CSV table of C-alpha atoms in Angstrom, one decimal:
chain,number,residue,atom,x,y,z
A,1,MET,CA,-171.2,-154.6,17.5
A,2,LYS,CA,-167.5,-153.4,17.0
A,3,PRO,CA,-167.3,-149.3,16.3
A,4,ASN,CA,-166.2,-148.0,13.4
A,5,HIS,CA,-163.5,-145.9,14.5
A,6,THR,CA,-162.8,-144.3,11.3
A,7,ALA,CA,-166.2,-143.5,10.6
A,8,ALA,CA,-166.7,-141.9,13.9
A,9,LEU,CA,-163.7,-139.6,14.1
A,10,PHE,CA,-165.1,-138.1,11.0
A,11,LEU,CA,-168.1,-137.0,12.6
A,12,LEU,CA,-166.0,-134.5,14.4
A,13,ALA,CA,-164.7,-132.7,11.1
A,14,LEU,CA,-166.8,-130.3,9.5
A,15,CYS,CA,-167.6,-131.1,6.1
A,16,ALA,CA,-165.8,-128.3,4.1
A,17,PRO,CA,-166.9,-127.6,0.5
A,18,TRP,CA,-164.7,-129.4,-2.3
A,19,GLY,CA,-162.5,-126.8,-4.4
A,20,SER,CA,-159.5,-125.1,-5.0
A,21,LEU,CA,-157.9,-121.8,-5.7
A,22,ASP,CA,-157.4,-120.9,-9.1
A,23,ALA,CA,-153.8,-121.6,-9.3
A,24,GLN,CA,-151.5,-120.5,-12.0
A,25,ASP,CA,-150.2,-123.7,-13.6
A,26,CYS,CA,-147.8,-122.2,-15.9
A,27,PRO,CA,-144.3,-121.9,-16.0
A,28,ARG,CA,-142.6,-118.1,-15.5
A,29,VAL,CA,-140.2,-116.9,-17.7
A,30,LEU,CA,-138.0,-114.5,-16.5
A,31,VAL,CA,-136.1,-112.3,-19.2
A,32,SER,CA,-133.1,-109.9,-18.3
A,33,GLY,CA,-133.3,-106.6,-19.9
A,34,PHE,CA,-130.1,-105.1,-19.6
A,35,GLU,CA,-131.4,-101.5,-20.7
A,36,SER,CA,-134.7,-102.1,-18.6
A,37,THR,CA,-135.3,-104.7,-15.8
A,38,VAL,CA,-136.2,-108.3,-15.4
A,39,HIS,CA,-139.4,-108.9,-17.0
A,40,ILE,CA,-141.7,-111.9,-15.9
A,41,TYR,CA,-143.9,-113.5,-18.3
A,42,SER,CA,-146.0,-116.4,-18.6
A,43,GLY,CA,-144.7,-119.4,-20.0
A,44,CYS,CA,-148.1,-120.5,-21.7
A,45,THR,CA,-149.4,-117.2,-23.3
A,46,GLY,CA,-146.2,-114.7,-23.2
A,47,GLU,CA,-148.7,-112.0,-21.3
A,48,HIS,CA,-146.3,-109.7,-19.2
A,49,MET,CA,-147.1,-110.6,-15.8
A,50,ARG,CA,-144.7,-108.0,-14.0
A,51,ASN,CA,-141.3,-106.6,-13.6
A,52,LEU,CA,-139.5,-108.4,-10.7
A,53,ASP,CA,-138.1,-105.2,-9.4
A,54,PRO,CA,-137.3,-101.5,-10.7
A,55,THR,CA,-134.3,-101.0,-12.6
A,56,THR,CA,-132.9,-98.9,-9.7
A,57,ARG,CA,-132.2,-102.0,-8.2
A,58,LEU,CA,-131.4,-104.3,-11.1
A,59,ALA,CA,-129.4,-102.1,-13.3
A,60,GLY,CA,-127.7,-103.8,-16.2
A,61,ALA,CA,-129.7,-107.0,-15.4
A,62,GLN,CA,-127.7,-110.2,-16.5
A,63,ALA,CA,-127.5,-113.6,-15.3
A,64,ILE,CA,-130.8,-115.2,-13.4
A,65,ARG,CA,-130.1,-118.4,-11.4
A,66,VAL,CA,-132.2,-120.6,-9.3
A,67,HIS,CA,-130.4,-122.1,-6.2
A,68,GLN,CA,-131.8,-123.8,-3.4
A,69,GLY,CA,-135.3,-122.1,-3.2
A,70,HIS,CA,-134.0,-118.7,-4.2
A,71,VAL,CA,-133.7,-117.0,-7.7
A,72,TYR,CA,-130.3,-114.7,-8.0
A,73,VAL,CA,-129.9,-111.9,-10.3
A,74,ILE,CA,-127.1,-110.0,-11.6
A,75,ALA,CA,-126.9,-106.1,-11.7
A,76,GLU,CA,-123.9,-105.8,-13.7
A,77,ALA,CA,-124.0,-101.7,-13.2
A,78,LEU,CA,-124.5,-101.9,-9.6
A,79,GLY,CA,-122.0,-104.7,-8.8
A,80,ARG,CA,-124.2,-106.5,-7.1
A,81,VAL,CA,-126.2,-110.0,-7.1
A,82,GLU,CA,-130.0,-109.6,-5.6
A,83,ARG,CA,-131.6,-112.6,-4.0
A,84,TYR,CA,-135.2,-113.2,-4.5
A,85,ARG,CA,-137.8,-116.2,-3.2
A,86,ALA,CA,-138.4,-118.5,-5.9
A,87,ASP,CA,-142.0,-119.1,-5.4
A,88,THR,CA,-143.4,-115.6,-4.5
A,89,LEU,CA,-140.3,-113.8,-6.5
A,90,GLU,CA,-140.2,-111.5,-3.2
A,91,HIS,CA,-136.8,-110.0,-2.6
A,92,VAL,CA,-134.8,-111.0,0.0
A,93,ASP,CA,-131.3,-109.3,0.4
A,94,THR,CA,-128.2,-108.5,-1.5
A,95,PRO,CA,-125.8,-111.5,-0.6
A,96,TYR,CA,-123.0,-110.8,-3.0
A,97,THR,CA,-121.2,-107.6,-4.0
A,98,THR,CA,-118.2,-106.7,-5.7
A,99,GLU,CA,-116.8,-103.4,-7.7
A,100,ALA,CA,-119.1,-101.8,-9.7
A,101,ASP,CA,-117.0,-101.0,-12.5
A,102,SER,CA,-116.1,-104.9,-12.7
A,103,GLY,CA,-118.7,-106.1,-15.0
A,104,ILE,CA,-120.1,-108.6,-13.3
A,105,THR,CA,-121.9,-110.9,-15.7
A,106,GLY,CA,-122.9,-114.7,-14.5
A,107,ILE,CA,-123.4,-116.7,-11.4
A,108,SER,CA,-123.4,-120.2,-10.8
A,109,PHE,CA,-123.1,-122.3,-7.4
A,110,ASP,CA,-121.0,-125.6,-6.8
A,111,ALA,CA,-122.2,-128.7,-4.7
A,112,ALA,CA,-121.2,-126.8,-1.3
A,113,GLY,CA,-123.2,-124.1,-2.1
A,114,ALA,CA,-120.2,-121.6,-2.8
A,115,ALA,CA,-121.3,-118.8,-5.6
A,116,TYR,CA,-119.2,-118.2,-8.6
A,117,VAL,CA,-119.3,-114.7,-10.2
A,118,GLY,CA,-117.9,-114.2,-13.5
A,119,ARG,CA,-116.6,-110.4,-14.4
A,120,TYR,CA,-116.6,-109.1,-17.9
A,121,THR,CA,-114.2,-106.3,-17.5
A,122,ARG,CA,-111.5,-108.1,-15.1
A,123,ASN,CA,-111.5,-111.3,-17.3
A,124,ASP,CA,-111.8,-113.5,-14.3
A,125,VAL,CA,-114.2,-115.6,-12.0
A,126,ILE,CA,-114.5,-114.7,-8.3
A,127,ARG,CA,-115.7,-117.0,-5.5
A,128,PHE,CA,-118.2,-116.1,-2.3
A,129,ALA,CA,-118.2,-119.0,0.2
A,130,GLY,CA,-121.7,-117.5,1.1
A,131,PRO,CA,-123.6,-114.6,1.4
A,132,GLY,CA,-122.0,-111.7,2.7
A,133,ALA,CA,-118.5,-113.2,2.2
A,134,SER,CA,-115.8,-111.4,0.9
A,135,PRO,CA,-114.6,-112.7,-2.6
A,136,THR,CA,-111.6,-114.9,-3.8
A,137,THR,CA,-110.4,-115.4,-7.1
A,138,ALA,CA,-111.5,-118.7,-8.7
A,139,LEU,CA,-110.2,-118.5,-12.2
A,140,ALA,CA,-107.1,-116.0,-12.7
A,141,ALA,CA,-107.6,-113.3,-15.5
A,142,GLY,CA,-107.2,-114.4,-18.7
A,143,ALA,CA,-106.8,-118.2,-17.9
A,144,GLY,CA,-106.8,-120.4,-20.9
A,145,GLY,CA,-107.0,-117.2,-23.3
A,146,LEU,CA,-110.5,-116.5,-21.6
A,147,ARG,CA,-111.6,-112.9,-22.5
A,148,GLY,CA,-114.9,-111.4,-21.6
A,149,PRO,CA,-116.6,-114.0,-19.3
A,150,ASP,CA,-120.3,-113.6,-20.0
A,151,ASN,CA,-123.6,-114.4,-18.4
A,152,GLY,CA,-124.0,-117.8,-19.5
A,153,LEU,CA,-121.5,-119.1,-16.8
A,154,VAL,CA,-122.9,-122.5,-15.5
A,155,THR,CA,-122.4,-125.6,-13.6
A,156,GLY,CA,-122.1,-128.8,-15.7
A,157,PRO,CA,-123.4,-132.0,-14.8
A,158,ASP,CA,-119.9,-133.0,-14.0
A,159,GLY,CA,-119.6,-130.2,-11.4
A,160,TRP,CA,-117.2,-128.0,-13.3
A,161,ILE,CA,-118.0,-124.6,-14.0
A,162,TYR,CA,-118.3,-123.5,-17.5
A,163,VAL,CA,-117.5,-119.8,-18.6
A,164,PRO,CA,-118.4,-118.5,-21.8
A,165,GLY,CA,-115.5,-115.9,-23.4
A,166,PHE,CA,-117.5,-113.4,-25.1
A,167,ASP,CA,-114.6,-111.5,-26.6
A,168,SER,CA,-112.7,-115.0,-26.8
A,169,ASN,CA,-115.1,-116.7,-28.7
A,170,SER,CA,-114.8,-119.8,-26.6
A,171,VAL,CA,-115.5,-121.8,-23.7
A,172,LEU,CA,-113.3,-122.3,-20.7
A,173,ARG,CA,-114.0,-125.1,-17.7
A,174,PHE,CA,-112.6,-125.1,-14.4
A,175,ASP,CA,-113.2,-127.7,-11.2
A,176,PRO,CA,-114.2,-125.7,-8.1
A,177,VAL,CA,-112.3,-128.2,-6.2
A,178,SER,CA,-108.9,-128.5,-7.5
A,179,GLY,CA,-109.0,-125.3,-9.6
A,180,GLN,CA,-107.8,-127.3,-12.6
A,181,SER,CA,-109.0,-125.3,-15.6
A,182,SER,CA,-108.9,-126.0,-19.4
A,183,VAL,CA,-110.2,-124.8,-22.7
A,184,PHE,CA,-113.1,-126.7,-23.6
A,185,ILE,CA,-114.6,-124.9,-26.6
A,186,SER,CA,-111.9,-123.5,-28.7
A,187,GLY,CA,-112.0,-120.0,-29.9
A,188,GLY,CA,-114.1,-119.8,-33.0
A,189,SER,CA,-114.9,-123.5,-33.3
A,190,GLY,CA,-117.8,-124.1,-35.3
A,191,GLY,CA,-118.1,-120.2,-36.2
A,192,LEU,CA,-118.8,-119.2,-32.6
A,193,ARG,CA,-118.6,-115.2,-32.4
A,194,ARG,CA,-119.4,-113.5,-29.0
A,195,THR,CA,-120.2,-116.5,-26.7
A,196,ARG,CA,-123.1,-115.7,-24.5
A,197,GLY,CA,-125.5,-118.8,-23.4
A,198,LEU,CA,-125.1,-122.3,-22.3
A,199,LEU,CA,-127.6,-124.8,-21.9
A,200,PHE,CA,-126.3,-128.5,-21.5
A,201,GLU,CA,-128.4,-131.2,-23.0
A,202,PRO,CA,-129.5,-134.6,-21.3
A,203,ASP,CA,-127.0,-136.8,-23.3
A,204,GLY,CA,-124.2,-134.1,-22.2
A,205,GLY,CA,-124.0,-132.2,-25.3
A,206,LEU,CA,-123.9,-128.1,-25.1
A,207,LEU,CA,-126.2,-125.7,-27.1
A,208,VAL,CA,-124.4,-122.3,-27.0
A,209,THR,CA,-126.0,-119.0,-28.3
A,210,SER,CA,-123.6,-117.3,-30.5
A,211,GLU,CA,-124.5,-113.6,-30.8
A,212,GLY,CA,-122.1,-112.8,-33.4
A,213,SER,CA,-123.6,-115.3,-36.0
A,214,ASN,CA,-127.0,-115.3,-34.9
A,215,GLN,CA,-127.2,-119.0,-34.5
A,216,ILE,CA,-127.4,-121.5,-31.6
A,217,LEU,CA,-124.6,-124.1,-32.1
A,218,ARG,CA,-124.3,-127.5,-30.7
A,219,TYR,CA,-121.2,-129.0,-29.2
A,220,ARG,CA,-120.7,-132.6,-28.3
A,221,ALA,CA,-120.0,-133.9,-24.8
A,222,ASP,CA,-116.2,-133.6,-25.3
A,223,GLY,CA,-116.5,-129.7,-26.7
A,224,SER,CA,-116.1,-130.8,-30.3
A,225,PHE,CA,-118.2,-128.9,-32.7
A,226,ASP,CA,-121.3,-131.1,-33.7
A,227,ARG,CA,-123.4,-128.9,-35.9
A,228,VAL,CA,-125.5,-125.5,-36.2
A,229,PHE,CA,-128.6,-126.1,-34.5
A,230,THR,CA,-130.6,-123.1,-35.1
A,231,ASN,CA,-130.3,-120.2,-37.5
A,232,LEU,CA,-132.1,-117.2,-35.8
A,233,GLY,CA,-131.2,-114.6,-38.7
A,234,ALA,CA,-129.6,-111.5,-39.3
A,235,GLY,CA,-129.9,-108.9,-36.6
A,236,TYR,CA,-131.5,-111.5,-33.7
A,237,ARG,CA,-128.2,-111.5,-31.7
A,238,PRO,CA,-129.3,-114.7,-29.6
A,239,THR,CA,-128.0,-114.3,-25.8
A,240,GLY,CA,-130.5,-116.1,-23.3
A,241,ILE,CA,-131.5,-119.6,-23.6
A,242,ASP,CA,-133.6,-122.4,-21.6
A,243,ARG,CA,-135.7,-125.2,-21.6
A,244,LEU,CA,-139.3,-124.5,-21.6
A,245,ASP,CA,-140.5,-128.4,-21.9
A,246,SER,CA,-139.0,-131.6,-23.2
A,247,GLN,CA,-139.8,-130.4,-26.8
A,248,THR,CA,-139.4,-126.8,-26.6
A,249,LEU,CA,-136.7,-124.2,-26.0
A,250,LEU,CA,-136.8,-120.6,-25.3
A,251,VAL,CA,-134.3,-118.2,-26.7
A,252,THR,CA,-134.0,-114.4,-26.5
A,253,GLY,CA,-132.0,-111.9,-28.3
A,254,PHE,CA,-130.2,-108.4,-27.8
A,255,GLY,CA,-131.2,-107.4,-31.2
A,256,ARG,CA,-135.1,-108.2,-31.4
A,257,ASN,CA,-136.0,-107.9,-27.6
A,258,ARG,CA,-138.3,-110.7,-28.0
A,259,VAL,CA,-138.6,-114.5,-26.7
A,260,THR,CA,-138.8,-117.4,-29.6
A,261,ARG,CA,-139.7,-120.9,-29.3
A,262,VAL,CA,-137.4,-123.2,-30.6
A,263,ASN,CA,-137.7,-127.2,-31.4
A,264,ALA,CA,-136.0,-128.6,-28.9
A,265,VAL,CA,-134.9,-131.7,-31.0
A,266,SER,CA,-134.6,-130.5,-34.6
A,267,GLY,CA,-133.6,-126.6,-33.8
A,268,ALA,CA,-136.6,-125.4,-36.2
A,269,VAL,CA,-137.2,-121.9,-35.2
A,270,GLY,CA,-141.0,-121.6,-34.1
A,271,THR,CA,-143.1,-118.7,-33.4
A,272,ASP,CA,-142.8,-115.9,-30.5
A,273,LEU,CA,-143.7,-116.5,-27.4
A,274,VAL,CA,-143.1,-113.0,-26.2
A,275,ALA,CA,-143.5,-110.3,-29.1
A,276,ALA,CA,-140.7,-107.7,-29.2
A,277,GLY,CA,-140.6,-105.1,-26.8
A,278,THR,CA,-143.3,-106.4,-24.4
A,279,GLY,CA,-143.4,-105.3,-21.2
A,280,GLY,CA,-140.8,-102.7,-21.7
A,281,LEU,CA,-138.1,-105.2,-22.7
A,282,VAL,CA,-134.9,-103.6,-23.8
A,283,GLY,CA,-131.6,-105.2,-24.3
A,284,ALA,CA,-132.6,-108.7,-23.9
A,285,THR,CA,-129.3,-110.5,-22.3
A,286,PHE,CA,-130.9,-113.4,-20.3
A,287,LEU,CA,-133.5,-115.9,-20.0
A,288,THR,CA,-134.6,-118.5,-17.5
A,289,VAL,CA,-137.8,-120.7,-17.0
A,290,LEU,CA,-139.4,-121.0,-13.7
A,291,PRO,CA,-141.6,-123.9,-12.7
A,292,PRO,CA,-145.2,-122.7,-11.9
A,293,PRO,CA,-145.5,-121.2,-8.5
A,294,PRO,CA,-146.8,-123.8,-5.8
A,295,ALA,CA,-150.5,-123.9,-5.3
A,296,GLY,CA,-151.4,-121.3,-2.6
A,297,PRO,CA,-153.8,-123.1,0.5
A,298,ASP,CA,-157.2,-124.0,-0.5
A,299,LEU,CA,-158.9,-121.4,1.2
A,300,SER,CA,-162.4,-123.2,1.1
A,301,HIS,CA,-160.7,-125.4,3.8
A,302,VAL,CA,-160.3,-122.2,5.9
A,303,GLY,CA,-163.6,-121.3,7.5
A,304,SER,CA,-165.1,-120.6,10.7
A,305,GLN,CA,-163.1,-122.9,12.8
A,306,TYR,CA,-161.9,-121.7,16.4
A,307,TRP,CA,-159.9,-123.4,19.3
A,308,VAL,CA,-159.9,-122.5,23.3
A,309,VAL,CA,-158.1,-124.3,25.7
A,310,GLY,CA,-157.6,-124.8,29.4
A,311,ALA,CA,-156.9,-126.7,32.5
A,312,GLY,CA,-158.5,-127.4,35.6
A,313,SER,CA,-159.2,-130.1,38.2
A,314,ALA,CA,-162.2,-132.4,38.6
A,315,VAL,CA,-164.1,-132.9,41.9
A,316,ALA,CA,-166.7,-135.4,42.3
A,317,GLY,CA,-167.8,-135.8,38.5
A,318,ARG,CA,-167.6,-132.2,37.9
A,319,LEU,CA,-165.0,-130.8,35.8
A,320,VAL,CA,-164.1,-126.7,36.2
A,321,ILE,CA,-162.1,-124.6,34.0
A,322,GLU,CA,-162.2,-120.6,35.1
A,323,ASP,CA,-159.8,-119.7,32.4
A,324,MET,CA,-160.3,-121.2,28.9
A,325,GLN,CA,-157.9,-119.3,26.7
A,326,SER,CA,-157.9,-118.6,22.7
A,327,ALA,CA,-154.4,-118.2,21.2
A,328,THR,CA,-154.1,-115.9,18.1
A,329,GLY,CA,-151.5,-113.6,16.3
A,330,THR,CA,-149.4,-115.9,14.1
A,331,ALA,CA,-149.6,-118.3,11.1
A,332,PHE,CA,-149.7,-121.8,9.9
A,333,GLY,CA,-146.1,-123.6,8.6
A,334,SER,CA,-142.7,-122.1,8.5
A,335,VAL,CA,-143.9,-118.4,9.3
A,336,PHE,CA,-145.3,-119.5,12.4
A,337,ASP,CA,-144.1,-117.3,15.4
A,338,ALA,CA,-144.2,-118.4,18.7
A,339,ALA,CA,-143.4,-114.8,20.3
A,340,ALA,CA,-146.3,-113.4,18.0
A,341,VAL,CA,-149.0,-115.6,19.7
A,342,GLN,CA,-151.4,-113.8,21.8
A,343,ARG,CA,-153.1,-115.8,24.6
A,344,ARG,CA,-156.1,-114.4,26.0
A,345,ARG,CA,-159.1,-115.4,28.2
A,346,TRP,CA,-162.3,-116.6,26.6
A,347,GLY,CA,-164.3,-117.5,29.5
A,348,ARG,CA,-165.2,-120.5,31.7
A,349,LEU,CA,-166.3,-124.0,30.8
A,350,GLN,CA,-167.7,-126.7,33.1
A,351,ILE,CA,-169.0,-130.4,32.6
A,352,GLU,CA,-171.1,-132.3,35.0
A,353,PHE,CA,-170.8,-136.0,34.4
A,354,SER,CA,-173.7,-137.7,34.9
A,355,GLU,CA,-172.2,-141.1,33.3
A,356,CYS,CA,-169.1,-142.4,32.4
A,357,SER,CA,-169.5,-141.5,28.9
A,358,ARG,CA,-172.4,-138.7,29.2
A,359,GLY,CA,-172.3,-135.0,30.8
A,360,GLN,CA,-173.6,-131.9,30.7
A,361,LEU,CA,-171.6,-129.2,29.0
A,362,SER,CA,-171.9,-125.2,30.1
A,363,TRP,CA,-169.8,-122.6,29.3
A,364,ASP,CA,-170.0,-118.7,30.4
A,365,SER,CA,-167.9,-116.1,27.9
A,366,THR,CA,-169.3,-112.9,29.4
A,367,GLY,CA,-167.7,-109.6,30.8
A,368,GLU,CA,-164.7,-107.5,30.3
A,369,ASN,CA,-162.0,-110.5,30.7
A,370,SER,CA,-163.8,-112.6,28.0
A,371,ALA,CA,-164.1,-113.0,24.5
A,372,ARG,CA,-168.0,-112.4,24.8
A,373,PHE,CA,-169.5,-115.5,23.1
A,374,GLY,CA,-172.1,-115.6,25.6
A,375,ARG,CA,-173.9,-118.3,27.9
A,376,GLY,CA,-174.7,-121.8,26.7
A,377,GLY,CA,-174.3,-125.7,26.8
A,378,TYR,CA,-175.7,-128.9,25.5
A,379,THR,CA,-175.5,-132.6,26.4
A,380,LEU,CA,-172.2,-134.3,25.6
A,381,GLN,CA,-171.6,-138.0,24.7
A,382,ARG,CA,-168.2,-139.8,24.4
A,383,LEU,CA,-167.1,-140.4,20.8
A,384,LEU,CA,-165.4,-143.9,21.2
A,385,PRO,CA,-164.8,-146.0,24.5
A,386,ASN,CA,-161.5,-146.3,25.4
A,387,ALA,CA,-159.8,-148.6,28.3
A,388,GLY,CA,-160.7,-145.8,31.0
A,389,SER,CA,-164.3,-145.4,30.0
A,390,VAL,CA,-164.6,-149.6,30.5
A,391,ARG,CA,-163.2,-149.4,33.6
A,392,CYS,CA,-165.4,-146.8,35.0
A,393,ASP,CA,-168.4,-148.6,33.3
A,394,ALA,CA,-167.5,-151.7,35.2
A,395,GLN,CA,-166.7,-150.1,38.6
A,396,GLY,CA,-169.3,-147.0,38.3
A,397,LEU,CA,-168.9,-143.4,38.1
A,398,ALA,CA,-169.4,-142.9,41.8
A,399,SER,CA,-166.5,-145.0,42.6
A,400,GLN,CA,-163.9,-143.0,40.5
A,401,VAL,CA,-161.1,-141.2,42.4
A,402,ASP,CA,-158.9,-140.5,39.7
A,403,PRO,CA,-160.1,-138.3,37.1
A,404,ALA,CA,-158.2,-140.5,34.0
A,405,TRP,CA,-161.5,-142.3,33.0
A,406,MET,CA,-162.4,-138.8,31.4
A,407,ALA,CA,-159.7,-138.5,28.8
A,408,GLY,CA,-160.9,-138.8,25.5
A,409,VAL,CA,-163.0,-137.1,22.7
A,410,TRP,CA,-166.5,-135.9,23.4
A,411,TYR,CA,-169.3,-134.3,21.2
A,412,GLY,CA,-172.8,-133.2,21.3
A,413,GLY,CA,-174.0,-136.0,18.9
A,414,GLY,CA,-175.4,-135.8,15.3
A,415,ALA,CA,-177.0,-132.4,16.2
A,416,ARG,CA,-173.6,-130.9,16.9
A,417,SER,CA,-171.2,-132.6,14.5
A,418,GLY,CA,-168.7,-130.7,13.7
A,419,GLU,CA,-167.3,-129.6,16.9
A,420,GLY,CA,-166.2,-131.4,20.2
A,421,LEU,CA,-163.9,-131.9,22.9
A,422,PHE,CA,-160.5,-133.5,23.5
A,423,ILE,CA,-159.7,-134.4,26.9
A,424,ASP,CA,-156.5,-135.4,28.6
A,425,VAL,CA,-155.4,-136.1,32.0
A,426,SER,CA,-152.1,-135.7,33.3
A,427,SER,CA,-150.5,-138.1,36.1
A,428,ASP,CA,-150.8,-135.2,38.9
A,429,ARG,CA,-154.6,-135.3,37.7
A,430,VAL,CA,-154.5,-132.0,36.2
A,431,VAL,CA,-157.4,-132.1,33.3
A,432,SER,CA,-156.9,-130.4,30.1
A,433,VAL,CA,-159.8,-129.6,27.4
A,434,ALA,CA,-159.6,-128.6,24.0
A,435,PHE,CA,-162.6,-127.0,22.7
A,436,PHE,CA,-162.8,-127.2,18.8
A,437,THR,CA,-165.7,-125.0,18.1
A,438,HIS,CA,-166.4,-122.1,15.6
A,439,ARG,CA,-166.7,-118.4,15.6
A,440,PRO,CA,-169.8,-116.9,16.6
A,441,ALA,CA,-172.2,-115.6,14.0
A,442,VAL,CA,-171.9,-111.7,13.3
A,443,SER,CA,-174.9,-109.8,12.4
A,444,GLU,CA,-174.0,-107.4,9.8
């Protein structure tokens, strides 16, 4: 009967229980408090989860932008841009700096990864070719009548950089490749006053928060005024805007220090997601929505598994490896560090083969230079036949000079399903063994 290879391989696998971590599956809403810090809220409940960092690092928090797996935050009062991991929100470094009195507000990136930072008090936009680079001028002071570049600075779907002018009540745009610039929304168009946040819509239209008129205004893809999208009421002073989902926008304001839902189609004002002042929010200036953090590893799959490996020689049907070793000290995936691996002697392993597909395993992990797992052993059998074992069976075990026939997967039968040995043989007849087993039971 032909063996079922897939079913046989699963005999080696330890049957781990099904399950998963209770991973947070809600978006995270980050809100800059110019007079507090950056606050993190649940996009489902509005609950304050924590602050991103103390005010000492994020003094004068302004724009928050996501780029290539990182979150970039403007600290205007310090003239610095701080970088965080987008998944864990762990601080990474300070990639961009300029004069503290230059009033940096907005940040965005071009297709090549260069960063563009708007400076309110200098009325210009500077470019950083990369982290740590010295800035160069990307948009000269006062170009196109721009005054007060604000935090809504963003890269448009056309690759141009769009810059809101807080004091000029306008939006300017420029091509980061050619440097060509033009007025996209003229000063005061549609009643625009104190231009803040910019959010492009799927059809190329642009939503603009008008802090001075307490409105969200909509402009067509050519920059012409379309309509008043939302009236938020006196004193709201809208600043930050982002999309929570296809049906919902979120907006925050300097005057109310809250986060409000807005219907993404009709512009109707909904309920507050975040109540006023939650988590100590003061001076709300910017808002961005991050997707849910990626689910962490399912730790129910990380149990008692343990590997030891070694190499030795075989003589007359007997394989002896004097120094089986364990390897510990690092972690899975991108954080793996070969320099951190610690290899230590585990003990001695021996297999006495009685047939081409059967043998007696024994080990001795005792003494000072060992892991002290003890002594033991059991009968091994080959999991699946291979060319070497078929040849060995045909010629007889006693006639085998080359140990290549030993190569394959071995285990202790049904009673030992969940552990086994992987054996390989090199061209110079060195036999390597990887013993997949489990940590010893420890009495408490």
